[in-house]
mmCIF file of C-alpha atoms in Angstrom:
data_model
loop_
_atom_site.group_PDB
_atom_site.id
_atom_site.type_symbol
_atom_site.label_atom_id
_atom_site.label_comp_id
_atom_site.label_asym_id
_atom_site.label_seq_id
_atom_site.Cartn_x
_atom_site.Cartn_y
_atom_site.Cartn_z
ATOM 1 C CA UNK A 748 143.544 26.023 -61.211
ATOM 2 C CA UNK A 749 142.397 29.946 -62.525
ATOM 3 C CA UNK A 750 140.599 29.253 -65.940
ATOM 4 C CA UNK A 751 141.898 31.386 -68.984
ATOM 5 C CA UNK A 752 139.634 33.663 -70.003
ATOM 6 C CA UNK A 753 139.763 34.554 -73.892
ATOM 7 C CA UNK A 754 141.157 38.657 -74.734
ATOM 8 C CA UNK A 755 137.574 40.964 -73.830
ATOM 9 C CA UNK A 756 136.727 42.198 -77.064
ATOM 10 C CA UNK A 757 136.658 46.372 -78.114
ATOM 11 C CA UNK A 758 133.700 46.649 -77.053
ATOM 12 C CA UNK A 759 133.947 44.749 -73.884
ATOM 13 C CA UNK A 760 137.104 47.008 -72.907
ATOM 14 C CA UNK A 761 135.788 49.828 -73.520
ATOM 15 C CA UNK A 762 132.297 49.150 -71.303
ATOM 16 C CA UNK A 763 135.022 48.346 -68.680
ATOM 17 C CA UNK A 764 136.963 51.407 -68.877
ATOM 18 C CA UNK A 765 133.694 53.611 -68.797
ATOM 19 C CA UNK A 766 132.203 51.369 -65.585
ATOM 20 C CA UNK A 767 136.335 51.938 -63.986
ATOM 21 C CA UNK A 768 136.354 55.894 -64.632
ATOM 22 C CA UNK A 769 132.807 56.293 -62.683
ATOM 23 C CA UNK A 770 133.922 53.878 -59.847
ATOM 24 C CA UNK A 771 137.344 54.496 -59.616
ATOM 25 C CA UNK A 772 137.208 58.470 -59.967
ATOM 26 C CA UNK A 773 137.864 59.202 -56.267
ATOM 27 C CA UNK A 774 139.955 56.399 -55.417
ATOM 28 C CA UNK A 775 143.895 56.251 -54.916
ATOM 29 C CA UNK A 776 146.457 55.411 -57.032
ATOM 30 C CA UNK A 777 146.991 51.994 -54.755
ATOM 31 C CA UNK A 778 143.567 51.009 -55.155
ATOM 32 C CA UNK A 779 142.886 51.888 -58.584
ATOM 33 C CA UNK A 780 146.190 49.380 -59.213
ATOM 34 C CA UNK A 781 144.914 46.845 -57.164
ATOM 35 C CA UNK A 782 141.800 47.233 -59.109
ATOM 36 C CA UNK A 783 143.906 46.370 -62.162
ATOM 37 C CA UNK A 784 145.575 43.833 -60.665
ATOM 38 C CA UNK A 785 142.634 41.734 -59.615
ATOM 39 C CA UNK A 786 140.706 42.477 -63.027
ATOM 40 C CA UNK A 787 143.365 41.497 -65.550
ATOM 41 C CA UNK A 788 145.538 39.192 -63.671
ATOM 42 C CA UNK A 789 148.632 38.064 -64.963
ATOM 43 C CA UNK A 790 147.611 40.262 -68.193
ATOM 44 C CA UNK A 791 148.129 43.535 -65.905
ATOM 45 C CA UNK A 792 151.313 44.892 -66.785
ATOM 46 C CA UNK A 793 152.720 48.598 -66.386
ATOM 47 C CA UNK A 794 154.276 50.659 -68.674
ATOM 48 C CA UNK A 795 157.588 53.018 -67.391
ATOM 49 C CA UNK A 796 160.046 55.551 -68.155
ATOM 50 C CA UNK A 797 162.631 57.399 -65.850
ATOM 51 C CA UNK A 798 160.354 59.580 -64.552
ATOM 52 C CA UNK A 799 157.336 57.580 -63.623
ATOM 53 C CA UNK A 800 158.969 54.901 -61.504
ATOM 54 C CA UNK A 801 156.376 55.694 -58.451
ATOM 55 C CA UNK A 802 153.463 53.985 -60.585
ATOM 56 C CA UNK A 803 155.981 51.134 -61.412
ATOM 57 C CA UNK A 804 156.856 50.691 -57.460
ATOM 58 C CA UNK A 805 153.242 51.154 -56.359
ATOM 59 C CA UNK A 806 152.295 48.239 -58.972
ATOM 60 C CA UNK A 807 154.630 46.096 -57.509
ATOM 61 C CA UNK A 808 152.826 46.519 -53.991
ATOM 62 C CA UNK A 809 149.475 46.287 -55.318
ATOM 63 C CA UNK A 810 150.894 43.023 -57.075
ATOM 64 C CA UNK A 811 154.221 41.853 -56.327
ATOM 65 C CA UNK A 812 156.151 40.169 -59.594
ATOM 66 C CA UNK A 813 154.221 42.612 -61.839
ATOM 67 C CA UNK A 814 155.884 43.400 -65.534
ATOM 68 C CA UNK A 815 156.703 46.611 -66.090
ATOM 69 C CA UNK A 816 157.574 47.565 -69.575
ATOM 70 C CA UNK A 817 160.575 50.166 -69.623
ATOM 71 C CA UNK A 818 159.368 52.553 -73.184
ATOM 72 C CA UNK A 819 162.500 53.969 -74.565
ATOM 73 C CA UNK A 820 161.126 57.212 -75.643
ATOM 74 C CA UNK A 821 164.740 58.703 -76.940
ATOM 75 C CA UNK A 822 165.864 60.951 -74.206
ATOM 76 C CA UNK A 823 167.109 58.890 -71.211
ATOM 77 C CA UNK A 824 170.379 57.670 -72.928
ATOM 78 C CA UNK A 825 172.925 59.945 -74.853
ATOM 79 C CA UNK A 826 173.319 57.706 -78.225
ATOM 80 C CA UNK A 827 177.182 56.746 -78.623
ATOM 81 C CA UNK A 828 178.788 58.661 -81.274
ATOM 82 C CA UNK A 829 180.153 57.486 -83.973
ATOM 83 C CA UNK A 830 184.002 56.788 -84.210
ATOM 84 C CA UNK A 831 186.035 59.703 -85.091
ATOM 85 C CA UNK A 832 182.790 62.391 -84.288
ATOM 86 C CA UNK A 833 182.860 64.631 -81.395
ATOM 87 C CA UNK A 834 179.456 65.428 -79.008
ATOM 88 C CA UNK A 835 179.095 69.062 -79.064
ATOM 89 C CA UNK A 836 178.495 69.980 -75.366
#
């Protein structure tokens, strides 16, 4: 059974993001994922809109059943009008 490790604290994360960005600086997208991956677990979760879906497929390689979180930034869906309004082209 994998313990459960309490959340890292601020200043834990941020010790870990400084150690990542020196060891990772050179290394691929796939292996900085897998990185990721193997250091957060099933907290590792990746973040998407239309136009990123590469990261969201190379997450899923790097660890299959992965999360990604679809962000809805406004300007992937036209917004229904409302009735009795036209869309001006």
């Amino acid at each position: 059974m994998t313990a459960v490790r309490s959340p890292r604290t601020g200043d834990e994360l941020k010790r870990l993001a400084e150690r990542a960005g020196r060891d990772l600086e050179e290394a691929s997208a796939p292996s900085v994922l897998t990185w990721a991956a193997e250091t957060f677990g099933p907290r590792f979760c990746v973040t998407s809109s239309m136009e990123d879906a590469v990261v969201a497929h190379l997450a899923s390689r790097a660890f299959p059943g992965v999360d990604v979180v679809f962000l809805d930034t406004g300007y992937h869906f036209p917004r229904p009008s409302a009735p009795g309004t036209r869309s001006r082209p």
